[in-house]
Amino acid sequence: MFLMNKSLSIFFLSKRLKNNDLYSPATTNIEFFSSKKELFNLKINSISAGIDIYETYLKKGHATVDFDNEVLWNTLDEAVELILFWSDFFNNNNVSGVVLSHDCYIHMNILAKISYRQDVPVYLVNSKGMHKVNAPFSLYESRFKNYREYFNVLPTKKKSEAIQWAKGRINARLSGQITDMSYSTISAFQTPIDNSRILSDSGRVKVLIAVHDFYDNPHGYGGMLFTDFYVWLEFLADISNKTNYDWYIKTHPDTSKKTLEVLKGDLLKNSKIKIIPREASFIQLAEEGLDFVLTCFGSVGHELPLLGVQVINASTNNPHNAYNFNWHAESVDHYRGLLLKLPLLNINIDPNEIYEFYYMHYKYTNLDDLIYISYSKMLIDLDESSRLSLDAYVYFIKNLSEEKNEKIKNKMINFI
């Protein structure tokens, strides 16, 4: 359905909902949202669809919401269709379970949310685990917050082995190797290309923003303090002008070109934030006196503290939230307060906490041999394009046997 403009879109969508038996006027506010936050919080027939509409729109190649873009209204239309279709399907069929790869974006999360409302179990399955969930983001909320509890019940010998394993893996990462990050192809800890200084030699506090890809699931862990990464950077650009710090920003070495283009546009134009090369090594930046790194939920949270750099997360919904080696902003006001008093902040880092986290995050809650003979070996055998094609299926089938099939089923049951 081609939507000419916002007004026409709202008219048609509201009409479709009101003509449907499932319409619930008390919980449908399509006609009234006018800001990014209101869109984000939008409910349609009691389903919190705004966050999924927002995330799906970003994934289609948009750094932030533009209410004049017809793609947004087409995405809203998709959400309405999915809500009406799946609500009707559940009302007319006896659904005993739903299996999804993840619970974000409208095509999967709306189905998941309708399942939750109907008390139908949802299983999130990937190559390294299978989780049973019963509420939005409950997987991450229970998983991350319980890392310390899970670790504490391990036998003493297992704890010691876990710490040693994690120490070796993270030290390898900090030496420039790609470890336990299948989505990454280039290390952010490579040996510096030359000796040219990157950071100012001033005596001021040095802050680096480790920017995320604008288009990649900003609320995948349950929601951050801002509606998207672009809005987060707008906030930081404003804060930068109220401080006497040296501000820098860099992308990951293998980030998308579109993200770089946005950063070089007007977003940071009137701020103190300086873009540095994406190839810049965190090793060099730490040696040059980097004090703080700002992220929303990035892996820098467990990497940079080992180099003596403090990390502040723009949310409590991040993988490190059970530990004290990061700062975790509880609200926008709290975040602003932290940023305005950086010279006063100090965390005493316990490396063993980081090693504990690393083990829990990368090994304990991930099964290397759940689906494949070895997931890590598969990453070596198949390049990135092959992993996202039928080649991965063929690779799996070639290594499948009746015995392996039984092991997969038993491991899934035990894992859940």
Short mmCIF file of C-alpha atoms in Angstrom, two decimals:
data_model
loop_
_atom_site.label_atom_id
_atom_site.label_comp_id
_atom_site.label_asym_id
_atom_site.label_seq_id
_atom_site.Cartn_x
_atom_site.Cartn_y
_atom_site.Cartn_z
CA MET A 1 0.00 0.00 0.00
CA PHE A 2 1.60 3.27 -1.10
CA LEU A 3 1.15 6.01 1.47
CA MET A 4 1.25 9.53 0.05
CA ASN A 5 1.92 11.39 3.29
CA LYS A 6 1.61 11.32 7.05
CA SER A 7 -1.98 12.60 7.23
CA LEU A 8 -3.24 10.12 4.63
CA SER A 9 -1.31 7.33 6.35
CA ILE A 10 -2.89 8.02 9.73
CA PHE A 11 -6.33 8.20 8.14
CA PHE A 12 -6.05 4.82 6.44
CA LEU A 13 -4.38 3.03 9.34
CA SER A 14 -6.85 4.34 11.90
CA LYS A 15 -9.72 3.38 9.61
CA ARG A 16 -8.38 -0.15 9.17
CA LEU A 17 -8.06 -0.60 12.91
CA LYS A 18 -11.49 0.81 13.71
CA ASN A 19 -13.13 -1.44 11.11
CA ASN A 20 -11.53 -4.52 12.64
CA ASP A 21 -13.16 -6.58 15.38
CA LEU A 22 -9.88 -6.53 17.31
CA TYR A 23 -9.76 -2.72 17.56
CA SER A 24 -9.22 -1.36 21.06
CA PRO A 25 -9.68 2.45 21.17
CA ALA A 26 -8.29 2.75 24.67
CA THR A 27 -4.91 1.44 23.62
CA THR A 28 -4.51 2.75 20.09
CA ASN A 29 -3.00 6.23 19.74
CA ILE A 30 -1.78 6.28 16.13
CA GLU A 31 -3.59 9.56 15.52
CA PHE A 32 -1.78 11.43 18.25
CA PHE A 33 1.95 10.83 18.15
CA SER A 34 4.07 13.70 16.90
CA SER A 35 7.55 13.10 18.32
CA LYS A 36 10.16 10.36 18.19
CA LYS A 37 9.49 9.48 21.81
CA GLU A 38 5.76 9.20 21.23
CA LEU A 39 6.32 6.96 18.22
CA PHE A 40 8.72 4.85 20.28
CA ASN A 41 6.07 4.40 23.00
CA LEU A 42 3.20 3.80 20.55
CA LYS A 43 0.71 1.06 21.43
CA ILE A 44 -1.60 -0.52 18.90
CA ASN A 45 -4.38 -2.69 20.33
CA SER A 46 -2.42 -2.93 23.59
CA ILE A 47 0.70 -4.17 21.74
CA SER A 48 3.80 -2.00 22.34
CA ALA A 49 4.62 -1.79 18.65
CA GLY A 50 6.32 1.61 18.60
CA ILE A 51 9.77 0.32 19.52
CA ASP A 52 9.56 -2.35 16.79
CA ILE A 53 8.37 0.12 14.16
CA TYR A 54 11.20 2.45 15.15
CA GLU A 55 13.89 -0.27 15.05
CA THR A 56 12.64 -1.69 11.74
CA TYR A 57 12.63 1.75 10.15
CA LEU A 58 16.24 2.34 11.24
CA LYS A 59 17.29 -1.06 9.90
CA LYS A 60 15.99 -0.03 6.48
CA GLY A 61 18.86 2.46 6.27
CA HIS A 62 17.80 5.54 8.26
CA ALA A 63 19.96 7.08 10.98
CA THR A 64 16.95 8.52 12.82
CA VAL A 65 13.21 8.95 12.37
CA ASP A 66 11.98 11.37 9.72
CA PHE A 67 8.20 11.84 9.87
CA ASP A 68 8.17 13.06 6.28
CA ASN A 69 9.66 9.81 4.97
CA GLU A 70 7.06 7.48 3.47
CA VAL A 71 9.17 4.45 4.50
CA LEU A 72 8.24 5.19 8.12
CA TRP A 73 4.53 5.16 7.32
CA ASN A 74 4.83 2.03 5.22
CA THR A 75 6.60 0.40 8.17
CA LEU A 76 3.75 1.50 10.44
CA ASP A 77 1.34 -0.03 7.95
CA GLU A 78 3.30 -3.31 8.08
CA ALA A 79 3.02 -3.31 11.86
CA VAL A 80 -0.76 -2.87 11.74
CA GLU A 81 -1.06 -5.73 9.24
CA LEU A 82 1.04 -8.01 11.43
CA ILE A 83 -0.89 -7.17 14.59
CA LEU A 84 -4.24 -7.81 12.91
CA PHE A 85 -3.06 -10.99 11.17
CA TRP A 86 -1.39 -12.63 14.17
CA SER A 87 -4.12 -11.59 16.61
CA ASP A 88 -6.65 -13.23 14.32
CA PHE A 89 -4.43 -16.30 13.85
CA PHE A 90 -4.04 -16.87 17.61
CA ASN A 91 -7.76 -16.38 18.18
CA ASN A 92 -8.60 -19.06 15.62
CA ASN A 93 -5.81 -21.58 16.18
CA ASN A 94 -4.45 -23.52 19.13
CA VAL A 95 -0.85 -22.31 19.16
CA SER A 96 1.35 -24.22 21.61
CA GLY A 97 4.68 -22.48 20.97
CA VAL A 98 6.51 -19.98 18.79
CA VAL A 99 10.12 -20.36 17.60
CA LEU A 100 12.04 -17.24 16.49
CA SER A 101 15.66 -16.35 15.88
CA HIS A 102 15.42 -13.15 17.95
CA ASP A 103 12.75 -10.86 19.37
CA CYS A 104 13.42 -7.50 17.74
CA TYR A 105 11.95 -5.77 14.64
CA ILE A 106 8.27 -5.87 13.76
CA HIS A 107 8.17 -9.17 11.85
CA MET A 108 9.37 -11.16 14.86
CA ASN A 109 8.74 -9.04 17.90
CA ILE A 110 5.07 -8.39 17.19
CA LEU A 111 4.53 -12.14 16.87
CA ALA A 112 6.46 -12.62 20.11
CA LYS A 113 4.44 -9.96 21.94
CA ILE A 114 1.12 -11.44 20.84
CA SER A 115 2.43 -14.81 22.03
CA TYR A 116 3.28 -13.36 25.44
CA ARG A 117 -0.20 -11.90 25.71
CA GLN A 118 -1.71 -15.32 24.96
CA ASP A 119 0.65 -17.06 27.45
CA VAL A 120 2.22 -19.01 24.59
CA PRO A 121 5.90 -19.89 25.17
CA VAL A 122 8.42 -18.25 22.84
CA TYR A 123 11.77 -19.87 22.04
CA LEU A 124 14.65 -17.79 20.69
CA VAL A 125 17.05 -20.03 18.81
CA ASN A 126 20.47 -19.44 17.32
CA SER A 127 23.56 -21.49 16.58
CA LYS A 128 24.85 -21.29 20.15
CA GLY A 129 21.78 -21.41 22.35
CA MET A 130 18.02 -21.73 22.73
CA HIS A 131 16.15 -19.67 25.30
CA LYS A 132 12.58 -19.81 26.51
CA VAL A 133 11.19 -16.31 27.14
CA ASN A 134 7.86 -14.97 28.32
CA ALA A 135 8.19 -11.18 28.06
CA PRO A 136 9.96 -8.60 25.87
CA PHE A 137 13.71 -8.50 26.56
CA SER A 138 13.35 -10.99 29.43
CA LEU A 139 16.19 -13.06 27.97
CA TYR A 140 18.71 -10.25 28.42
CA GLU A 141 17.28 -8.94 31.66
CA SER A 142 17.55 -12.34 33.33
CA ARG A 143 20.76 -13.39 31.63
CA PHE A 144 22.96 -10.33 32.20
CA LYS A 145 21.74 -9.55 35.70
CA ASN A 146 22.38 -13.11 36.83
CA TYR A 147 25.93 -13.55 35.52
CA ARG A 148 27.45 -13.20 39.00
CA GLU A 149 24.90 -15.55 40.52
CA TYR A 150 25.55 -18.17 37.83
CA PHE A 151 29.29 -17.88 38.34
CA ASN A 152 29.11 -18.10 42.14
CA VAL A 153 27.48 -21.55 42.08
CA LEU A 154 30.27 -23.04 39.96
CA PRO A 155 32.72 -25.39 41.70
CA THR A 156 35.94 -23.72 42.89
CA LYS A 157 38.07 -25.56 40.35
CA LYS A 158 35.72 -24.59 37.53
CA LYS A 159 35.86 -20.93 38.59
CA SER A 160 39.65 -20.98 38.47
CA GLU A 161 39.65 -22.61 35.02
CA ALA A 162 37.07 -20.08 33.81
CA ILE A 163 39.16 -17.11 34.95
CA GLN A 164 42.28 -18.48 33.26
CA TRP A 165 40.39 -19.19 30.02
CA ALA A 166 38.89 -15.69 29.97
CA LYS A 167 42.20 -14.03 30.80
CA GLY A 168 43.87 -15.73 27.85
CA ARG A 169 41.05 -14.89 25.45
CA ILE A 170 40.71 -11.23 26.35
CA ASN A 171 44.47 -10.70 26.38
CA ALA A 172 44.56 -12.19 22.89
CA ARG A 173 41.87 -9.71 21.84
CA LEU A 174 43.80 -6.80 23.31
CA SER A 175 46.86 -7.95 21.36
CA GLY A 176 44.97 -7.53 18.07
CA GLN A 177 43.38 -10.94 17.54
CA ILE A 178 39.66 -11.37 16.78
CA THR A 179 38.35 -13.56 19.58
CA ASP A 180 34.75 -14.51 20.38
CA MET A 181 33.24 -11.77 18.17
CA SER A 182 31.88 -13.40 15.02
CA TYR A 183 30.40 -10.12 13.77
CA SER A 184 33.79 -8.40 13.69
CA THR A 185 36.43 -8.76 10.98
CA ILE A 186 38.97 -6.08 11.95
CA SER A 187 40.51 -5.61 15.39
CA ALA A 188 40.23 -2.26 17.18
CA PHE A 189 43.43 -3.12 19.08
CA GLN A 190 45.91 -3.41 16.25
CA THR A 191 49.48 -2.15 16.51
CA PRO A 192 49.50 1.56 15.53
CA ILE A 193 50.39 2.16 11.87
CA ASP A 194 52.71 5.06 12.70
CA ASN A 195 53.80 7.12 15.68
CA SER A 196 51.70 10.19 14.85
CA ARG A 197 49.85 11.42 17.92
CA ILE A 198 46.04 11.33 17.68
CA LEU A 199 44.88 12.92 20.93
CA SER A 200 45.73 16.43 22.04
CA ASP A 201 48.68 16.80 24.40
CA SER A 202 46.64 19.14 26.61
CA GLY A 203 46.07 18.50 30.28
CA ARG A 204 42.30 18.31 29.80
CA VAL A 205 40.10 15.26 30.36
CA LYS A 206 39.95 13.20 27.17
CA VAL A 207 36.63 11.63 26.20
CA LEU A 208 36.02 9.27 23.29
CA ILE A 209 32.59 8.33 21.96
CA ALA A 210 32.65 4.76 20.64
CA VAL A 211 29.83 5.20 18.18
CA HIS A 212 27.48 2.37 17.21
CA ASP A 213 26.13 1.65 13.75
CA PHE A 214 23.07 3.89 13.42
CA TYR A 215 21.04 1.18 11.72
CA ASP A 216 21.69 -1.76 14.03
CA ASN A 217 19.17 -2.44 16.79
CA PRO A 218 19.82 0.30 19.41
CA HIS A 219 17.30 -1.27 21.82
CA GLY A 220 18.25 -4.91 21.35
CA TYR A 221 19.10 -5.29 25.04
CA GLY A 222 15.88 -3.80 26.35
CA GLY A 223 16.09 -0.09 25.74
CA MET A 224 18.65 2.65 26.28
CA LEU A 225 18.15 6.23 27.46
CA PHE A 226 17.61 7.66 23.97
CA THR A 227 15.32 6.63 21.14
CA ASP A 228 18.23 5.98 18.76
CA PHE A 229 21.99 6.42 18.42
CA TYR A 230 21.56 9.65 16.44
CA VAL A 231 19.57 11.25 19.28
CA TRP A 232 22.22 10.00 21.72
CA LEU A 233 24.92 11.82 19.71
CA GLU A 234 22.81 14.98 19.52
CA PHE A 235 22.70 14.93 23.31
CA LEU A 236 26.48 14.42 23.57
CA ALA A 237 27.16 17.15 21.02
CA ASP A 238 25.24 19.58 23.23
CA ILE A 239 27.00 18.36 26.39
CA SER A 240 30.41 18.76 24.76
CA ASN A 241 29.86 22.51 24.47
CA LYS A 242 29.21 22.75 28.20
CA THR A 243 32.51 21.17 29.23
CA ASN A 244 36.23 21.87 29.09
CA TYR A 245 37.16 18.37 27.91
CA ASP A 246 38.83 17.16 24.73
CA TRP A 247 36.09 15.29 22.86
CA TYR A 248 36.65 12.64 20.19
CA ILE A 249 34.54 10.14 18.30
CA LYS A 250 35.45 7.04 16.34
CA THR A 251 33.65 4.17 14.68
CA HIS A 252 34.68 0.55 14.80
CA PRO A 253 37.21 -0.30 12.03
CA ASP A 254 34.62 -2.34 10.10
CA THR A 255 31.63 -0.04 10.53
CA SER A 256 29.36 0.83 7.59
CA LYS A 257 30.16 3.67 5.19
CA LYS A 258 26.68 5.10 5.78
CA THR A 259 27.46 5.64 9.46
CA LEU A 260 30.66 7.50 8.53
CA GLU A 261 28.72 9.68 6.09
CA VAL A 262 26.23 10.67 8.81
CA LEU A 263 29.03 11.60 11.22
CA LYS A 264 30.63 13.80 8.57
CA GLY A 265 27.33 15.62 7.99
CA ASP A 266 25.76 18.28 10.21
CA LEU A 267 25.30 16.14 13.32
CA LEU A 268 28.54 17.17 15.06
CA LYS A 269 29.09 20.42 13.17
CA ASN A 270 28.56 22.83 16.07
CA SER A 271 30.13 20.73 18.80
CA LYS A 272 33.59 20.20 20.30
CA ILE A 273 33.66 16.61 19.07
CA LYS A 274 36.48 15.69 16.69
CA ILE A 275 36.29 12.65 14.42
CA ILE A 276 39.42 10.49 14.55
CA PRO A 277 40.35 7.70 12.10
CA ARG A 278 38.37 4.52 12.55
CA GLU A 279 41.64 2.59 12.25
CA ALA A 280 42.99 4.29 15.39
CA SER A 281 44.05 1.62 17.89
CA PHE A 282 42.62 1.70 21.39
CA ILE A 283 46.09 0.67 22.56
CA GLN A 284 47.54 3.91 21.20
CA LEU A 285 44.64 6.01 22.51
CA ALA A 286 45.07 4.58 26.01
CA GLU A 287 48.81 5.24 25.91
CA GLU A 288 48.11 8.85 24.87
CA GLY A 289 46.02 9.42 27.99
CA LEU A 290 42.42 8.61 27.03
CA ASP A 291 40.36 8.94 30.22
CA PHE A 292 36.78 7.97 29.33
CA VAL A 293 34.91 6.06 26.65
CA LEU A 294 31.18 6.53 26.13
CA THR A 295 29.08 3.69 24.76
CA CYS A 296 25.52 2.42 24.98
CA PHE A 297 26.31 -1.27 25.46
CA GLY A 298 29.48 -1.98 23.47
CA SER A 299 32.28 -4.49 24.09
CA VAL A 300 34.56 -1.57 25.04
CA GLY A 301 32.86 -1.94 28.42
CA HIS A 302 34.94 -5.01 29.22
CA GLU A 303 37.94 -4.19 27.03
CA LEU A 304 38.97 -0.64 27.87
CA PRO A 305 38.96 -0.88 31.70
CA LEU A 306 41.88 -3.32 31.38
CA LEU A 307 43.76 -0.49 29.66
CA GLY A 308 43.01 1.96 32.48
CA VAL A 309 40.13 3.74 30.71
CA GLN A 310 36.77 4.29 32.45
CA VAL A 311 33.62 3.40 30.49
CA ILE A 312 30.16 4.95 30.87
CA ASN A 313 27.11 3.15 29.44
CA ALA A 314 24.10 5.21 28.31
CA SER A 315 21.75 2.75 30.02
CA THR A 316 21.53 0.10 32.70
CA ASN A 317 20.39 -2.30 29.95
CA ASN A 318 23.80 -3.50 28.87
CA PRO A 319 25.70 -6.79 29.21
CA HIS A 320 27.91 -5.40 32.01
CA ASN A 321 25.14 -4.30 34.34
CA ALA A 322 25.85 -6.89 37.06
CA TYR A 323 29.39 -5.61 37.54
CA ASN A 324 31.14 -2.52 38.87
CA PHE A 325 33.90 -2.06 36.30
CA ASN A 326 31.65 0.35 34.31
CA TRP A 327 29.40 3.28 35.06
CA HIS A 328 25.73 2.61 34.25
CA ALA A 329 23.50 5.66 33.71
CA GLU A 330 20.06 5.12 35.25
CA SER A 331 18.36 8.12 33.64
CA VAL A 332 19.12 11.01 31.30
CA ASP A 333 19.59 13.29 34.30
CA HIS A 334 21.96 10.80 35.91
CA TYR A 335 23.86 10.50 32.63
CA ARG A 336 24.13 14.27 32.27
CA GLY A 337 25.38 14.51 35.86
CA LEU A 338 28.10 11.90 35.25
CA LEU A 339 29.27 13.64 32.08
CA LEU A 340 29.50 17.05 33.70
CA LYS A 341 31.69 15.80 36.56
CA LEU A 342 34.11 13.44 34.80
CA PRO A 343 37.20 14.77 36.66
CA LEU A 344 35.62 13.51 39.90
CA LEU A 345 34.79 10.00 38.69
CA ASN A 346 36.98 7.06 39.54
CA ILE A 347 36.43 3.29 39.53
CA ASN A 348 38.83 0.82 41.11
CA ILE A 349 38.94 -1.91 38.50
CA ASP A 350 39.13 -5.54 39.62
CA PRO A 351 40.45 -7.48 36.58
CA ASN A 352 38.98 -10.71 37.92
CA GLU A 353 35.48 -9.22 37.64
CA ILE A 354 36.14 -8.58 33.96
CA TYR A 355 37.49 -12.10 33.44
CA GLU A 356 34.43 -13.50 35.21
CA PHE A 357 32.12 -11.47 32.98
CA TYR A 358 34.03 -12.54 29.87
CA TYR A 359 33.64 -16.22 30.69
CA MET A 360 29.92 -15.87 31.46
CA HIS A 361 29.22 -13.78 28.38
CA TYR A 362 31.23 -15.65 25.77
CA LYS A 363 31.38 -19.23 26.98
CA TYR A 364 29.02 -20.19 29.79
CA THR A 365 25.90 -18.91 28.02
CA ASN A 366 27.02 -20.03 24.56
CA LEU A 367 27.38 -23.62 23.34
CA ASP A 368 30.05 -24.04 20.69
CA ASP A 369 28.76 -27.48 19.63
CA LEU A 370 24.99 -26.99 19.89
CA ILE A 371 24.17 -26.99 16.18
CA TYR A 372 27.48 -27.30 14.39
CA ILE A 373 30.27 -29.71 15.32
CA SER A 374 32.00 -26.47 16.36
CA TYR A 375 30.60 -22.99 15.85
CA SER A 376 34.05 -21.41 16.16
CA LYS A 377 35.39 -23.80 13.50
CA MET A 378 32.47 -22.90 11.24
CA LEU A 379 33.52 -19.24 11.48
CA ILE A 380 36.93 -20.23 10.15
CA ASP A 381 35.61 -22.57 7.44
CA LEU A 382 32.98 -20.15 6.06
CA ASP A 383 33.47 -16.48 5.21
CA GLU A 384 30.85 -13.90 6.21
CA SER A 385 28.87 -14.05 2.95
CA SER A 386 28.75 -17.86 3.09
CA ARG A 387 27.45 -17.79 6.65
CA LEU A 388 24.50 -15.69 5.48
CA SER A 389 23.65 -17.94 2.53
CA LEU A 390 22.56 -21.51 1.85
CA ASP A 391 26.22 -22.48 2.16
CA ALA A 392 25.78 -22.50 5.94
CA TYR A 393 22.87 -24.95 5.62
CA VAL A 394 24.87 -27.22 3.31
CA TYR A 395 27.80 -27.06 5.75
CA PHE A 396 25.47 -28.11 8.57
CA ILE A 397 23.87 -30.98 6.61
CA LYS A 398 27.25 -32.43 5.62
CA ASN A 399 28.14 -32.78 9.29
CA LEU A 400 24.75 -34.08 10.42
CA SER A 401 24.12 -37.65 11.52
CA GLU A 402 21.44 -39.40 13.55
CA GLU A 403 23.76 -39.32 16.54
CA LYS A 404 24.42 -35.56 16.13
CA ASN A 405 20.69 -34.93 15.69
CA GLU A 406 19.95 -36.61 19.03
CA LYS A 407 22.73 -34.62 20.70
CA ILE A 408 21.25 -31.37 19.37
CA LYS A 409 17.82 -32.17 20.81
CA ASN A 410 19.20 -33.25 24.20
CA LYS A 411 21.46 -30.19 24.47
CA MET A 412 18.56 -27.87 23.64
CA ILE A 413 16.44 -29.43 26.39
CA ASN A 414 19.26 -29.21 28.92
CA PHE A 415 20.19 -25.67 27.87
CA ILE A 416 16.65 -24.39 28.35
#
